[in-house]
Amino acid sequence: GSLMSRDIYSSVSGAVAVNTLIDTTRAFVADTTLTASGNDVSVSADTAASGVAVTGAFVIAKSKSGSIGIAGGFGVNDLTRTSEAYVNATLSSANLTITSTVTDTLTAVTAGAAASRMTGTANVAGSGTAGTHRSTAHAWIGDGAVITTSGDVSVDAHSVVNLLSVAGAVAIGGKVGVGAAVDIGTVTANVQAWVGAATVNAGDDFALRASANENILSIAASLVAADQFGLSGVVATQTLDNTVKAELRSGADLRTAGDALIDAFDHANV
């Protein structure tokens, strides 16, 4: 008799990307006396980021006999963004504005693709995206502050997050094809505007506002084309955990000659 053997060739491709961003922006007037008679005072802390993160792994197995192609891509994005604006002083002016803003626009794409000639044995492709985004926007008038204006007083904290997260896997050719894509994310916003145990005398209107806006699109897709057996699976999930507050805290003494507005707003589009 005779024994015949068949060579099996394999091709493997992998890619991993880890992106971390931590920053803090502060603007403040503290432990002093500021007199700007007839003039406006603006205390503003703004932090903004925009970015694109792409991770990909691709395999093409060219063997005419048996072959195994394996491709996997994994991307991790971890962002912590903080903005703080406050006054903790004796201050007099025409108008006073205190503003804290975080604005982020992010795109994350991870892909894995494996392909071989139709006589190939198997193709396996997978991709995963894991994202964590934490934003903190605080604006306040601190304990012990004394504020006097001939015009308006406004304290505003805002957070805006625009996020597109995509994970994709493609396995084409061969007798067996397996594809899996996972997209997992957590978005946390802590947005607060407040007046502490302070004295505020506004010559006109007073406004205390806090708002958070999230626009999130999460996509996980998998495509498998095989001769005999194909398996495809996807998981996509985004978790939001927000705290949005506008408040006059205990001990606050507010006097205004005009309108007073205290408003908290949270809007998510997922």
Coordinates of C-alpha atoms in Angstrom, one line a residue:
G1 CA 0.0 0.0 0.0
S2 CA 1.0 3.6 0.0
L3 CA 0.5 6.6 2.3
M4 CA -0.3 9.9 0.9
S5 CA 0.1 13.2 2.9
R6 CA -1.2 16.7 2.3
D7 CA 0.6 19.8 3.5
I8 CA -1.4 22.3 5.4
Y9 CA -0.2 25.9 5.3
S10 CA -1.2 28.6 7.7
S11 CA -1.1 32.4 7.5
V12 CA -1.7 34.5 10.6
S13 CA -2.1 38.3 10.9
G14 CA -2.8 40.3 14.1
A15 CA -3.0 44.0 15.1
V16 CA -3.6 45.6 18.5
A17 CA -3.9 49.4 19.1
V18 CA -4.2 51.0 22.5
N19 CA -5.0 54.7 22.7
T20 CA -5.1 56.6 26.0
L21 CA -5.8 60.3 26.5
I22 CA -6.0 62.0 29.9
D23 CA -6.2 65.8 30.2
T24 CA -7.5 68.5 32.5
T25 CA -8.3 72.2 31.7
R26 CA -9.0 74.7 34.4
A27 CA -9.9 78.4 34.5
F28 CA -10.5 80.2 37.8
V29 CA -10.4 83.3 40.0
A30 CA -9.7 82.3 43.6
D31 CA -8.6 83.9 46.9
T32 CA -8.5 87.4 45.6
T33 CA -10.5 90.6 44.9
L34 CA -11.4 91.5 41.4
T35 CA -13.1 94.8 40.5
A36 CA -14.0 95.4 36.9
S37 CA -16.5 98.2 37.2
G38 CA -18.5 98.7 34.0
N39 CA -16.7 95.8 32.3
D40 CA -17.5 92.2 31.7
V41 CA -15.6 89.2 33.3
S42 CA -15.5 85.8 31.6
V43 CA -14.0 82.7 33.1
S44 CA -14.0 79.9 30.5
A45 CA -12.4 76.4 30.4
D46 CA -12.9 74.6 27.1
T47 CA -11.4 71.3 26.1
A48 CA -12.0 69.8 22.6
A49 CA -10.7 66.7 20.9
S50 CA -11.2 65.0 17.6
G51 CA -9.6 61.8 16.5
V52 CA -9.7 58.7 14.2
A53 CA -8.3 55.4 15.4
V54 CA -8.0 52.6 12.9
T55 CA -6.8 49.0 13.5
G56 CA -6.8 46.3 10.9
A57 CA -5.4 42.8 10.2
F58 CA -5.7 41.0 6.9
V59 CA -4.6 37.6 5.5
I60 CA -4.7 36.2 2.0
A61 CA -3.7 32.5 1.9
K62 CA -2.5 31.7 -1.6
S63 CA -1.8 28.0 -1.2
K64 CA -3.3 25.8 -3.9
S65 CA -3.7 22.9 -1.4
G66 CA -4.8 23.1 2.2
S67 CA -4.5 26.4 4.0
I68 CA -5.6 28.1 7.2
G69 CA -6.0 31.9 7.3
I70 CA -6.4 33.7 10.6
A71 CA -6.7 37.4 11.0
G72 CA -7.6 39.4 14.1
G73 CA -7.7 43.1 15.1
F74 CA -8.3 44.6 18.5
G75 CA -8.5 48.3 19.4
V76 CA -8.8 49.9 22.8
N77 CA -9.6 53.6 23.3
D78 CA -9.6 55.1 26.8
L79 CA -10.3 58.8 27.2
T80 CA -10.6 60.9 30.4
R81 CA -11.4 64.6 29.8
T82 CA -11.9 67.2 32.5
S83 CA -12.9 70.9 32.3
E84 CA -13.3 73.1 35.3
A85 CA -14.2 76.8 35.6
Y86 CA -15.0 78.6 38.8
V87 CA -14.9 81.8 40.9
N88 CA -14.1 81.7 44.6
A89 CA -13.3 85.3 45.3
T90 CA -14.8 88.8 45.8
L91 CA -15.7 90.0 42.4
S92 CA -17.6 93.0 40.9
S93 CA -18.3 93.6 37.2
A94 CA -20.9 94.4 34.6
N95 CA -21.7 90.9 33.4
L96 CA -20.1 87.7 34.7
T97 CA -20.0 84.4 32.7
I98 CA -18.5 81.2 34.0
T99 CA -18.3 78.4 31.4
S100 CA -16.9 74.9 31.3
T101 CA -17.2 72.8 28.1
V102 CA -16.0 69.4 26.9
T103 CA -16.5 68.6 23.2
D104 CA -15.2 65.3 21.7
T105 CA -15.7 63.9 18.2
L106 CA -14.2 60.4 17.9
T107 CA -14.1 57.6 15.2
A108 CA -12.8 54.1 16.0
V109 CA -12.6 51.4 13.4
T110 CA -11.3 47.8 13.9
A111 CA -11.3 45.2 11.1
G112 CA -10.1 41.6 10.5
A113 CA -10.3 39.8 7.1
A114 CA -9.1 36.4 6.0
A115 CA -9.4 35.0 2.5
S116 CA -8.0 32.0 0.6
R117 CA -8.5 30.1 -2.7
M118 CA -11.6 27.9 -2.8
T119 CA -9.5 24.8 -2.2
G120 CA -8.4 26.1 1.1
T121 CA -9.2 24.5 4.4
A122 CA -10.4 27.3 6.7
N123 CA -10.5 31.0 7.2
V124 CA -11.0 32.7 10.6
A125 CA -11.5 36.5 11.1
G126 CA -12.2 38.5 14.1
S127 CA -12.2 42.1 15.4
G128 CA -13.0 43.8 18.6
T129 CA -13.3 47.5 19.7
A130 CA -13.4 48.4 23.4
G131 CA -13.9 52.1 24.3
T132 CA -14.2 54.0 27.5
H133 CA -15.0 57.8 27.4
R134 CA -15.3 59.8 30.6
S135 CA -16.1 63.5 30.5
T136 CA -16.3 65.9 33.4
A137 CA -17.5 69.5 33.0
H138 CA -17.9 71.5 36.2
A139 CA -18.7 75.3 36.6
W140 CA -19.3 76.9 39.9
I141 CA -19.3 79.8 42.3
G142 CA -17.5 78.6 45.4
D143 CA -18.2 78.7 49.1
G144 CA -17.5 82.2 50.6
A145 CA -17.5 84.0 47.2
V146 CA -19.1 87.4 47.0
I147 CA -20.4 88.3 43.5
T148 CA -21.9 91.7 42.6
T149 CA -22.8 92.6 39.0
S150 CA -24.8 95.4 37.4
G151 CA -25.8 93.0 34.6
D152 CA -26.2 89.2 34.2
V153 CA -24.6 86.3 36.0
S154 CA -24.4 83.0 34.1
V155 CA -22.8 79.7 35.2
D156 CA -22.8 77.0 32.5
A157 CA -21.4 73.5 32.2
H158 CA -21.7 71.5 29.0
S159 CA -20.5 68.1 27.5
V160 CA -20.9 67.0 23.9
V161 CA -19.7 63.6 22.7
N162 CA -20.0 62.4 19.1
L163 CA -18.8 58.8 18.8
L164 CA -18.7 56.4 15.8
S165 CA -17.4 52.9 16.7
V166 CA -17.1 50.1 14.2
A167 CA -15.9 46.5 14.3
G168 CA -16.0 44.3 11.3
A169 CA -14.9 40.8 10.3
V170 CA -14.8 39.1 6.8
A171 CA -13.9 35.5 6.1
I172 CA -14.1 34.4 2.4
G173 CA -13.2 31.1 0.7
G174 CA -12.2 27.7 2.0
K175 CA -14.3 24.9 3.2
V176 CA -14.9 26.5 6.7
G177 CA -15.3 30.1 7.5
V178 CA -15.7 31.8 10.9
G179 CA -16.2 35.5 11.5
A180 CA -16.8 37.4 14.7
A181 CA -17.0 41.2 15.5
V182 CA -17.5 42.8 18.9
D183 CA -18.0 46.5 19.7
I184 CA -18.3 47.4 23.4
G185 CA -18.2 50.9 24.8
T186 CA -18.9 52.9 28.0
V187 CA -19.6 56.6 28.0
T188 CA -19.8 58.5 31.3
A189 CA -20.6 62.2 31.6
N190 CA -20.5 64.2 34.9
V191 CA -21.8 67.7 34.2
Q192 CA -22.6 70.0 37.0
A193 CA -23.2 73.7 37.5
W194 CA -23.7 75.1 41.0
V195 CA -23.5 78.0 43.5
G196 CA -22.1 77.0 46.8
A197 CA -22.4 78.9 50.1
A198 CA -21.8 82.2 48.3
T199 CA -23.5 85.6 48.1
V200 CA -24.6 86.6 44.5
N201 CA -26.1 89.9 43.7
A202 CA -27.1 90.0 40.1
G203 CA -28.1 93.4 38.6
D204 CA -30.1 91.7 35.9
D205 CA -30.7 88.0 35.0
F206 CA -29.2 84.9 36.6
A207 CA -28.8 81.6 34.8
L208 CA -27.4 78.2 36.0
R209 CA -27.3 75.6 33.3
A210 CA -25.9 72.1 32.9
S211 CA -26.3 69.9 29.8
A212 CA -25.0 66.7 28.2
N213 CA -25.4 65.6 24.6
E214 CA -24.3 62.2 23.3
N215 CA -24.6 61.1 19.7
I216 CA -23.3 57.5 19.5
L217 CA -23.3 55.1 16.5
S218 CA -22.1 51.6 17.2
I219 CA -21.7 49.0 14.4
A220 CA -20.6 45.4 14.5
A221 CA -20.7 43.4 11.3
S222 CA -19.4 40.0 10.2
L223 CA -19.5 38.4 6.7
V224 CA -18.6 34.7 6.0
A225 CA -18.6 32.9 2.7
A226 CA -17.4 29.3 2.8
D227 CA -18.0 26.0 0.8
Q228 CA -19.2 23.7 3.5
F229 CA -19.6 25.5 6.9
G230 CA -19.9 29.1 7.9
L231 CA -20.3 30.7 11.3
S232 CA -20.8 34.4 11.9
G233 CA -21.5 36.4 15.1
V234 CA -21.6 40.0 16.2
V235 CA -22.0 41.8 19.5
A236 CA -22.5 45.6 19.9
T237 CA -23.3 47.3 23.1
Q238 CA -22.9 50.9 24.5
T239 CA -23.5 51.8 28.1
L240 CA -24.2 55.4 29.2
D241 CA -23.9 56.6 32.8
N242 CA -24.6 60.3 33.1
T243 CA -24.9 62.8 36.0
V244 CA -26.3 66.2 35.1
K245 CA -27.0 68.7 37.8
A246 CA -27.7 72.4 38.1
E247 CA -28.2 73.5 41.7
L248 CA -28.1 76.2 44.4
R249 CA -26.4 74.4 47.2
S250 CA -27.0 74.8 50.9
G251 CA -26.0 78.3 52.1
A252 CA -26.3 80.0 48.8
D253 CA -27.7 83.6 49.0
L254 CA -28.9 84.6 45.5
R255 CA -30.5 88.0 44.8
T256 CA -31.4 89.0 41.2
A257 CA -33.2 92.0 39.8
G258 CA -34.2 90.1 36.7
D259 CA -35.1 86.5 35.8
A260 CA -33.6 83.4 37.4
L261 CA -33.1 80.2 35.4
I262 CA -31.9 76.9 36.8
D263 CA -31.8 74.2 34.1
A264 CA -30.3 70.7 33.7
F265 CA -30.6 68.8 30.4
D266 CA -29.4 65.4 29.1
H267 CA -30.0 64.1 25.6
A268 CA -28.7 60.9 24.2
N269 CA -29.0 59.6 20.7
V270 CA -27.8 56.0 20.4

